[in-house]
Tab-separated table of C-alpha atoms and ligand atoms in Angstrom:
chain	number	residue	atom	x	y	z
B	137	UNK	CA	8.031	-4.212	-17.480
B	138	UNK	CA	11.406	-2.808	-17.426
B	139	UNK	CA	10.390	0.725	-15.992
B	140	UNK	CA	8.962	-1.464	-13.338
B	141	UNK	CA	12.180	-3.295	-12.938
B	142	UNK	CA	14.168	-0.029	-12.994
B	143	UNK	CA	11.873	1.809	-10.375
B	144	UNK	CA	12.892	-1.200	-8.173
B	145	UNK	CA	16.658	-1.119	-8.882
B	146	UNK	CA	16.414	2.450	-8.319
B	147	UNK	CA	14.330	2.460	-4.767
B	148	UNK	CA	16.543	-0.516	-3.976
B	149	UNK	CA	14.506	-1.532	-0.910
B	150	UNK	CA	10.945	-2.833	-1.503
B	151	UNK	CA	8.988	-2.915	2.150
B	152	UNK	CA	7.041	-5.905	2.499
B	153	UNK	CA	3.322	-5.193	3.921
B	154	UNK	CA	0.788	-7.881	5.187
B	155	UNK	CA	-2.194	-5.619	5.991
B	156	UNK	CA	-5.232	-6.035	7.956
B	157	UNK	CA	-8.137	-3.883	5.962
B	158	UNK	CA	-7.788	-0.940	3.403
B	159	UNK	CA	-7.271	1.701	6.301
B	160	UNK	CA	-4.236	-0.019	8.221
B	161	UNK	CA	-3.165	-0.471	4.257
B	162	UNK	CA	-3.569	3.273	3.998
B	163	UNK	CA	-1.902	4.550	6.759
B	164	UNK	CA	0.686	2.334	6.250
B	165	UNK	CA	1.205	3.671	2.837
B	166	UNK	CA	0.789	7.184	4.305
B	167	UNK	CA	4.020	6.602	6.614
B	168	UNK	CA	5.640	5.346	3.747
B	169	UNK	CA	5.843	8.029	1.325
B	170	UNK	CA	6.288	10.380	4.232
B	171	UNK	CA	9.269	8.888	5.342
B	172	UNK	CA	10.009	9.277	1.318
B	173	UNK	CA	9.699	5.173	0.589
B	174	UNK	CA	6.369	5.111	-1.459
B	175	UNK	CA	6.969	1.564	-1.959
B	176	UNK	CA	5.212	-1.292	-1.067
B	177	UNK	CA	5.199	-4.807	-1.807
B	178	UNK	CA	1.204	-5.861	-0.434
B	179	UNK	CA	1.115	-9.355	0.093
B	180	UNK	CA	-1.848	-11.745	-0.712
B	181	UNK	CA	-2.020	-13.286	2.748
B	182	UNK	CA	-5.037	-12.051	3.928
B	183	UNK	CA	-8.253	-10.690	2.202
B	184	UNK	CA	-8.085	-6.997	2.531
B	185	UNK	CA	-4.374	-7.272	-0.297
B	186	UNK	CA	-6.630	-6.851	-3.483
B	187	UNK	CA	-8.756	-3.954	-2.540
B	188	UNK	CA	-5.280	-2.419	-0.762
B	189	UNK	CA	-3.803	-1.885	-3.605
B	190	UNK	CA	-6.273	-0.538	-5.436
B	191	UNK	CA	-7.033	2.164	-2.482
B	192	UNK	CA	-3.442	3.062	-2.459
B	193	UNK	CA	-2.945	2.750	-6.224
B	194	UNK	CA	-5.729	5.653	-6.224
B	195	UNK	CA	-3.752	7.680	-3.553
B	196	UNK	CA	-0.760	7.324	-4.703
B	197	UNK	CA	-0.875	6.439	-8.801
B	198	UNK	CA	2.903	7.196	-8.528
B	199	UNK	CA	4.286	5.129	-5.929
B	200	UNK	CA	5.784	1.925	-6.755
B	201	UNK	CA	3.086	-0.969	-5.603
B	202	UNK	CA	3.357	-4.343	-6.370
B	203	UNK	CA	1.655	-7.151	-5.010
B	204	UNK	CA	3.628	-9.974	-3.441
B	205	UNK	CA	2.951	-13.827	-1.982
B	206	UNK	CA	1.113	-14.678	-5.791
B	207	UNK	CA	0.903	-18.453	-5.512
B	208	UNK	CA	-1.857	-18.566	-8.735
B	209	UNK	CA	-3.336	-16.890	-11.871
B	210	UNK	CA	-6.501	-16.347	-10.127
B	211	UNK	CA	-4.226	-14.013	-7.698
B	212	UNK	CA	-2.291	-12.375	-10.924
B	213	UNK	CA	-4.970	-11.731	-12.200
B	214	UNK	CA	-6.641	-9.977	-8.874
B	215	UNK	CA	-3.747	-7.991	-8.461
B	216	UNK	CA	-3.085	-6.514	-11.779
B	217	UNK	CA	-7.119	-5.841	-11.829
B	218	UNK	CA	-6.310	-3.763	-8.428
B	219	UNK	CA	-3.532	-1.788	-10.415
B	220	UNK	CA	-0.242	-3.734	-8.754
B	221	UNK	CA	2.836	-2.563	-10.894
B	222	UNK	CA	4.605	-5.531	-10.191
B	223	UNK	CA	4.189	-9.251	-8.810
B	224	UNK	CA	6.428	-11.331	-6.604
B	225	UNK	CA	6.181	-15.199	-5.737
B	226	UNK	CA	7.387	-17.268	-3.009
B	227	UNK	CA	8.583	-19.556	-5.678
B	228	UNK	CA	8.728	-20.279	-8.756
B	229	UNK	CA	5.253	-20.728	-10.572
B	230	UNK	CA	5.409	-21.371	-14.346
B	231	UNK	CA	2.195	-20.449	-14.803
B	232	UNK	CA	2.270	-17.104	-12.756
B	233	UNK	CA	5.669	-16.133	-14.709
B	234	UNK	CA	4.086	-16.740	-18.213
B	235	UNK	CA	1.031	-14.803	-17.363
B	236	UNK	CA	2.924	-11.963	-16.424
B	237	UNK	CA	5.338	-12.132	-19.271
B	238	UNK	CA	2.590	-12.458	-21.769
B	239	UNK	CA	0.909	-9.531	-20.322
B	240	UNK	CA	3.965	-7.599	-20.139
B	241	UNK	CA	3.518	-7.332	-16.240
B	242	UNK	CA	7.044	-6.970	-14.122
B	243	UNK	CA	7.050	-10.267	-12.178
B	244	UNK	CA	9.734	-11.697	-9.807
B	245	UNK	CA	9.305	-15.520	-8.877
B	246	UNK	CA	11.173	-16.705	-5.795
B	247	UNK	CA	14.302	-19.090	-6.736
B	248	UNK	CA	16.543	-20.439	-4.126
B	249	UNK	CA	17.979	-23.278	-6.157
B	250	UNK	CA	20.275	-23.397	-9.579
B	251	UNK	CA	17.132	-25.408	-10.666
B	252	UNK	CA	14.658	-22.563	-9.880
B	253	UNK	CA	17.035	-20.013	-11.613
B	254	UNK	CA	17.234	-22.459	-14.758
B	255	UNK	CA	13.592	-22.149	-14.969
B	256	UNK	CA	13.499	-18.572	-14.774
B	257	UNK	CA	16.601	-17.955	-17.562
B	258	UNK	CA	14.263	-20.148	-19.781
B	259	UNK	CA	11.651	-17.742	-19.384
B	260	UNK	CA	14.114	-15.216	-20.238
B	261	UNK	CA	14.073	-12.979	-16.858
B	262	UNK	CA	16.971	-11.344	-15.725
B	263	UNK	CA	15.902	-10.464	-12.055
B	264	UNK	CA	13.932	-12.896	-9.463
B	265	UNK	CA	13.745	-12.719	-5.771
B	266	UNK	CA	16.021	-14.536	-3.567
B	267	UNK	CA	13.868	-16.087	-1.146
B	268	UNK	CA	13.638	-16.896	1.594
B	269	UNK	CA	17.253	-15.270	1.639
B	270	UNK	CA	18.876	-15.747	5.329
B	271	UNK	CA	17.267	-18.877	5.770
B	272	UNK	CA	18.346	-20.288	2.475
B	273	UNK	CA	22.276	-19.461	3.091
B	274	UNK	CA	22.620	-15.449	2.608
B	275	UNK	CA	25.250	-13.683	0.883
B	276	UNK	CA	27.427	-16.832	0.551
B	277	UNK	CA	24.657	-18.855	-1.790
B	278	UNK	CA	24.442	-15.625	-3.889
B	279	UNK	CA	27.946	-14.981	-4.481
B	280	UNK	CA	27.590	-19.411	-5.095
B	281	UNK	CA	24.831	-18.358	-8.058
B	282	UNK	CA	26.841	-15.541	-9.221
B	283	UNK	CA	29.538	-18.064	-10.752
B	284	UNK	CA	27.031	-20.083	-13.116
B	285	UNK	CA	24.695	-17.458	-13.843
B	286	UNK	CA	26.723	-14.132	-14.490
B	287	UNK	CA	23.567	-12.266	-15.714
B	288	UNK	CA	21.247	-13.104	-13.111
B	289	UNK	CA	20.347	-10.114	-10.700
B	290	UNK	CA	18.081	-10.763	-7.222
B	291	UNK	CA	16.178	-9.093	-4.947
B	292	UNK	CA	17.041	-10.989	-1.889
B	293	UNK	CA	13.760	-11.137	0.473
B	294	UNK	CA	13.346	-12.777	3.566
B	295	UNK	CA	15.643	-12.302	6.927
B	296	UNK	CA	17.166	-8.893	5.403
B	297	UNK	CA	17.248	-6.006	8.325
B	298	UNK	CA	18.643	-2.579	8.302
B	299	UNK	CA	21.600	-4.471	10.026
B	300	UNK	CA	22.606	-6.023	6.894
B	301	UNK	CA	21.218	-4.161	4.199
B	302	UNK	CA	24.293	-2.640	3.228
B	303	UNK	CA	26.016	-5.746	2.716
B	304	UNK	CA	23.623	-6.885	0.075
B	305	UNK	CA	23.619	-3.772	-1.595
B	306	UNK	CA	27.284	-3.707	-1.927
B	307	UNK	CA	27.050	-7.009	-3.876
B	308	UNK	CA	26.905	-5.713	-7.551
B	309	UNK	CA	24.278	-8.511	-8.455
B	310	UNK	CA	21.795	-7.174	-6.088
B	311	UNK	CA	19.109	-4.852	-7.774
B	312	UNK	CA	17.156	-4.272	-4.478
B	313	UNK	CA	16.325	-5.837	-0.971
B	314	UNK	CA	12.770	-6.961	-0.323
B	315	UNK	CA	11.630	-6.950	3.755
B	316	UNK	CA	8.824	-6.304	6.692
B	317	UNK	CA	11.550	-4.736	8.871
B	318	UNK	CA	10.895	-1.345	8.020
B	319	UNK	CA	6.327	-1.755	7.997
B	320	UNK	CA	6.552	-4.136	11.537
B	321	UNK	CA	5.476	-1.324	14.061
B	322	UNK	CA	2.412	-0.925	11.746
B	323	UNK	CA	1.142	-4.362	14.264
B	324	UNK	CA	0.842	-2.215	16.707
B	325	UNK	CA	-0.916	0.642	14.687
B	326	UNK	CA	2.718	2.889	15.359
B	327	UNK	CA	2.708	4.655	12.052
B	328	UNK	CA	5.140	7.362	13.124
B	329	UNK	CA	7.508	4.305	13.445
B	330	UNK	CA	7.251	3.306	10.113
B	331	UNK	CA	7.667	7.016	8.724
B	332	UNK	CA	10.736	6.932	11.135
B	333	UNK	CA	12.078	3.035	9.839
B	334	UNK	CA	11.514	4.557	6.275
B	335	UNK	CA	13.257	7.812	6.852
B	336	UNK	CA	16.356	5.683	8.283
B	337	UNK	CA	16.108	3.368	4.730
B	338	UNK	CA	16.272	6.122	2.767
B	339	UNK	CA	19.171	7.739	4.565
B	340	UNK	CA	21.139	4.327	4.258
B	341	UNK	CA	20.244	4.173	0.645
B	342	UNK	CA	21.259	7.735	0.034
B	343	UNK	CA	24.441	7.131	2.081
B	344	UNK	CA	25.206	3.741	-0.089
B	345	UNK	CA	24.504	5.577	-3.623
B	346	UNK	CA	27.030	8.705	-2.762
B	347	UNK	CA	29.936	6.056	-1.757
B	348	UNK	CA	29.069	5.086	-5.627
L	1194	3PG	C1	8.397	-12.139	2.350
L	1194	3PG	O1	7.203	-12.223	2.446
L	1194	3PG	O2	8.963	-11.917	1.274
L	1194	3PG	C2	9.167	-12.360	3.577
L	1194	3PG	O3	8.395	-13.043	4.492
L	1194	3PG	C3	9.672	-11.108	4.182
L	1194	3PG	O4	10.675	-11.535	5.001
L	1194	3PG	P1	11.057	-10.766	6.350
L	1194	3PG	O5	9.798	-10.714	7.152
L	1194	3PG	O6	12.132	-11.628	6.960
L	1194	3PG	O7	11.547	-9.408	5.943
Protein backbone atom coordinates (compact mmCIF):
# COMPACT_ATOMS: atom_id res chain seq x y z
CA UNK A 1 0.00 0.00 0.00
CA UNK A 2 2.61 2.48 0.63
CA UNK A 3 4.70 1.76 -2.64
CA UNK A 4 1.39 2.51 -4.17
CA UNK A 5 1.08 5.69 -2.26
CA UNK A 6 4.71 6.63 -3.03
CA UNK A 7 4.44 5.86 -6.88
CA UNK A 8 1.62 8.50 -6.67
CA UNK A 9 3.52 11.14 -4.63
CA UNK A 10 6.26 10.55 -6.94
CA UNK A 11 4.23 10.83 -10.51
CA UNK A 12 2.40 13.65 -8.74
CA UNK A 13 -0.31 13.90 -11.42
CA UNK A 14 -2.73 10.95 -11.76
CA UNK A 15 -4.81 11.40 -15.32
CA UNK A 16 -8.28 10.61 -14.89
CA UNK A 17 -9.72 8.25 -17.85
CA UNK A 18 -13.48 7.43 -18.51
CA UNK A 19 -13.10 5.02 -21.46
CA UNK A 20 -15.38 3.74 -23.99
CA UNK A 21 -14.16 -0.14 -24.71
CA UNK A 22 -10.69 -1.85 -24.07
CA UNK A 23 -9.17 -0.35 -27.39
CA UNK A 24 -9.95 3.51 -26.78
CA UNK A 25 -8.60 2.27 -23.08
CA UNK A 26 -5.53 1.06 -24.90
CA UNK A 27 -4.63 3.69 -26.98
CA UNK A 28 -5.23 5.93 -24.44
CA UNK A 29 -2.78 4.20 -22.27
CA UNK A 30 -0.46 3.99 -25.31
CA UNK A 31 -0.32 7.99 -25.49
CA UNK A 32 0.23 7.96 -22.01
CA UNK A 33 3.36 6.26 -21.40
CA UNK A 34 4.61 7.77 -24.61
CA UNK A 35 4.26 11.09 -23.52
CA UNK A 36 6.20 9.38 -20.32
CA UNK A 37 2.83 9.53 -17.85
CA UNK A 38 2.02 5.71 -17.60
CA UNK A 39 -0.56 6.61 -15.21
CA UNK A 40 -4.01 6.25 -15.19
CA UNK A 41 -6.75 6.52 -12.88
CA UNK A 42 -9.79 4.26 -15.03
CA UNK A 43 -12.95 5.16 -13.74
CA UNK A 44 -15.98 2.79 -13.13
CA UNK A 45 -18.47 4.87 -15.09
CA UNK A 46 -19.09 2.84 -17.84
CA UNK A 47 -18.75 -0.98 -18.49
CA UNK A 48 -15.66 -1.39 -20.51
CA UNK A 49 -13.40 0.10 -16.70
CA UNK A 50 -12.98 -3.58 -15.38
CA UNK A 51 -11.74 -5.34 -18.40
CA UNK A 52 -9.54 -1.85 -19.12
CA UNK A 53 -7.54 -2.33 -16.60
CA UNK A 54 -6.86 -5.61 -16.87
CA UNK A 55 -5.85 -5.12 -20.79
CA UNK A 56 -3.57 -2.38 -19.79
CA UNK A 57 -2.41 -4.00 -16.55
CA UNK A 58 -1.14 -6.82 -19.12
CA UNK A 59 0.55 -4.14 -21.37
CA UNK A 60 1.90 -2.29 -19.10
CA UNK A 61 2.42 -4.48 -15.56
CA UNK A 62 4.58 -1.42 -14.61
CA UNK A 63 2.58 1.54 -15.02
CA UNK A 64 0.78 2.93 -12.19
CA UNK A 65 -3.19 1.95 -12.73
CA UNK A 66 -5.68 2.41 -10.36
CA UNK A 67 -9.21 2.34 -10.70
CA UNK A 68 -11.27 5.36 -9.70
CA UNK A 69 -15.28 6.37 -9.18
CA UNK A 70 -15.56 2.94 -6.58
CA UNK A 71 -18.93 3.67 -5.00
CA UNK A 72 -19.16 -0.33 -3.59
CA UNK A 73 -17.37 -3.59 -2.62
CA UNK A 74 -18.82 -5.29 -5.51
CA UNK A 75 -16.66 -2.56 -7.61
CA UNK A 76 -13.41 -3.11 -5.17
CA UNK A 77 -13.60 -6.11 -5.59
CA UNK A 78 -13.89 -5.96 -9.69
CA UNK A 79 -11.12 -3.78 -9.82
CA UNK A 80 -8.52 -5.38 -7.74
CA UNK A 81 -9.65 -8.80 -9.67
CA UNK A 82 -8.64 -6.67 -12.99
CA UNK A 83 -5.15 -5.91 -11.32
CA UNK A 84 -5.93 -1.95 -10.29
CA UNK A 85 -2.94 -0.87 -7.98
CA UNK A 86 -4.92 1.53 -6.33
CA UNK A 87 -8.69 2.69 -5.71
CA UNK A 88 -10.20 6.13 -5.46
CA UNK A 89 -13.86 7.17 -4.31
CA UNK A 90 -15.97 10.07 -4.88
CA UNK A 91 -16.54 10.00 -1.21
CA UNK A 92 -16.10 8.56 1.57
CA UNK A 93 -17.37 4.83 1.77
CA UNK A 94 -16.63 2.99 5.05
CA UNK A 95 -17.08 -0.05 3.64
CA UNK A 96 -14.87 0.49 0.44
CA UNK A 97 -11.98 1.97 2.83
CA UNK A 98 -12.04 -1.14 5.18
CA UNK A 99 -11.97 -3.52 2.33
CA UNK A 100 -9.07 -2.02 0.97
CA UNK A 101 -7.27 -1.62 4.21
CA UNK A 102 -7.91 -5.16 5.18
CA UNK A 103 -6.62 -6.29 1.93
CA UNK A 104 -3.74 -4.10 2.07
CA UNK A 105 -4.96 -2.35 -1.23
CA UNK A 106 -3.83 1.60 -1.61
CA UNK A 107 -7.24 3.34 -1.46
CA UNK A 108 -8.07 7.10 -1.48
CA UNK A 109 -11.79 8.02 -0.47
CA UNK A 110 -12.99 11.47 -1.49
CA UNK A 111 -13.37 13.95 1.69
CA UNK A 112 -14.39 17.47 1.26
CA UNK A 113 -15.53 18.07 4.81
CA UNK A 114 -13.55 18.05 8.43
CA UNK A 115 -16.24 15.30 8.99
CA UNK A 116 -15.14 13.18 5.97
CA UNK A 117 -11.41 13.64 7.00
CA UNK A 118 -12.38 12.53 10.71
CA UNK A 119 -13.60 9.41 9.24
CA UNK A 120 -10.68 8.74 7.27
CA UNK A 121 -7.94 9.58 10.36
CA UNK A 122 -10.08 6.89 12.21
CA UNK A 123 -9.28 4.53 9.65
CA UNK A 124 -5.82 5.55 10.05
CA UNK A 125 -5.04 6.95 6.33
CA UNK A 126 -2.79 9.60 5.82
CA UNK A 127 -3.68 10.60 2.13
CA UNK A 128 -7.41 10.92 0.55
CA UNK A 129 -8.53 12.78 -2.44
CA UNK A 130 -9.80 16.20 -2.31
CA UNK A 131 -12.81 16.11 -4.27
CA UNK A 132 -14.48 17.60 -6.06
CA UNK A 133 -11.57 20.23 -5.44
CA UNK A 134 -12.47 23.68 -7.38
CA UNK A 135 -15.95 23.24 -6.81
CA UNK A 136 -15.62 22.56 -3.15
CA UNK A 137 -13.45 25.92 -2.43
CA UNK A 138 -9.75 25.14 -3.92
CA UNK A 139 -6.58 25.97 -2.40
CA UNK A 140 -8.21 28.16 0.30
CA UNK A 141 -10.35 25.02 1.98
CA UNK A 142 -7.03 23.05 1.90
CA UNK A 143 -4.80 25.43 3.45
CA UNK A 144 -8.51 25.67 5.98
CA UNK A 145 -7.84 21.59 6.61
CA UNK A 146 -4.22 22.01 6.92
CA UNK A 147 -4.71 23.84 10.44
CA UNK A 148 -6.73 20.90 12.24
CA UNK A 149 -5.27 18.09 10.55
CA UNK A 150 -1.39 18.72 10.21
CA UNK A 151 -0.76 15.12 8.95
CA UNK A 152 -3.29 14.86 6.42
CA UNK A 153 -1.93 14.88 2.72
CA UNK A 154 -4.56 15.10 -0.54
CA UNK A 155 -4.69 14.50 -3.89
CA UNK A 156 -6.91 17.26 -4.94
CA UNK A 157 -9.19 15.95 -8.01
CA UNK A 158 -11.75 17.65 -9.74
CA UNK A 159 -11.45 21.28 -11.62
CA UNK A 160 -7.43 21.00 -11.53
CA UNK A 161 -5.90 22.12 -15.17
CA UNK A 162 -2.40 22.56 -16.29
CA UNK A 163 -3.29 26.28 -15.47
CA UNK A 164 -3.17 25.66 -11.89
CA UNK A 165 -1.32 22.68 -11.31
CA UNK A 166 1.59 24.33 -10.07
CA UNK A 167 -0.14 26.04 -7.44
CA UNK A 168 -1.27 22.87 -5.82
CA UNK A 169 1.90 21.33 -6.08
CA UNK A 170 3.62 24.09 -4.37
CA UNK A 171 1.36 23.47 -1.33
CA UNK A 172 3.58 21.06 0.78
CA UNK A 173 0.38 18.99 1.80
CA UNK A 174 -0.31 18.03 -1.69
CA UNK A 175 1.05 14.47 -2.64
CA UNK A 176 -0.35 14.60 -6.25
CA UNK A 177 -3.15 16.18 -8.50
CA UNK A 178 -5.83 13.89 -9.88
CA UNK A 179 -7.62 15.22 -13.47
CA UNK A 180 -9.21 14.46 -17.19
CA UNK A 181 -7.43 17.56 -18.53
CA UNK A 182 -4.56 15.89 -19.83
CA UNK A 183 -6.85 12.27 -21.46
CA UNK A 184 -9.91 14.88 -22.90
CA UNK A 185 -8.80 14.86 -26.67
CA UNK A 186 -9.02 11.02 -26.34
CA UNK A 187 -13.28 12.06 -27.08
CA UNK A 188 -12.38 12.75 -30.14
CA UNK A 189 -10.06 9.65 -30.72
CA UNK A 190 -6.83 12.52 -30.88
CA UNK A 191 -4.28 10.33 -29.22
CA UNK A 192 -1.30 12.36 -30.40
CA UNK A 193 -2.98 15.05 -28.17
CA UNK A 194 -2.86 13.20 -25.22
CA UNK A 195 0.90 12.03 -25.83
CA UNK A 196 1.36 15.87 -26.39
CA UNK A 197 -0.94 17.00 -22.92
CA UNK A 198 1.25 14.27 -21.17
CA UNK A 199 4.56 15.36 -22.52
CA UNK A 200 3.62 19.08 -21.31
CA UNK A 201 2.70 17.36 -17.53
CA UNK A 202 5.73 15.86 -17.33
CA UNK A 203 7.75 18.89 -18.33
CA UNK A 204 5.81 20.98 -15.60
CA UNK A 205 6.46 18.28 -13.12
CA UNK A 206 10.10 18.06 -14.01
CA UNK A 207 10.29 21.89 -13.99
CA UNK A 208 8.44 21.97 -10.33
CA UNK A 209 10.83 19.08 -8.81
CA UNK A 210 14.28 20.99 -10.00
CA UNK A 211 12.95 24.42 -8.28
CA UNK A 212 13.01 21.76 -5.18
C1 LIG B 1 -12.93 12.85 -11.13
O1 LIG B 1 -13.54 11.95 -11.65
O2 LIG B 1 -12.15 12.67 -10.19
C2 LIG B 1 -13.18 14.20 -11.65
O3 LIG B 1 -14.38 14.21 -12.33
C3 LIG B 1 -12.10 14.69 -12.53
O4 LIG B 1 -12.30 16.04 -12.54
P1 LIG B 1 -11.92 16.95 -13.80
O5 LIG B 1 -12.67 16.36 -14.96
O6 LIG B 1 -12.39 18.32 -13.41
O7 LIG B 1 -10.43 16.85 -13.97
Amino acid sequence: MNKIIKEIENTKIIPVVTVENITQGLHIMDALAEGGLPAAEITFRTEAAADTIRAMSQKYPDALIGAGTILNVRQAKEAEDAGAKFLVSPGYSDEVVNYCIERNIAVLPGCMTPTDILRALAAGLSMVKFFPAEPAGGLKLLKAFSEPFPKLRFMPTGGISKDNLMEYLNFPKVVACGGSWITKPAKENDFAAVRQEAENAVKLVCRWKEQG
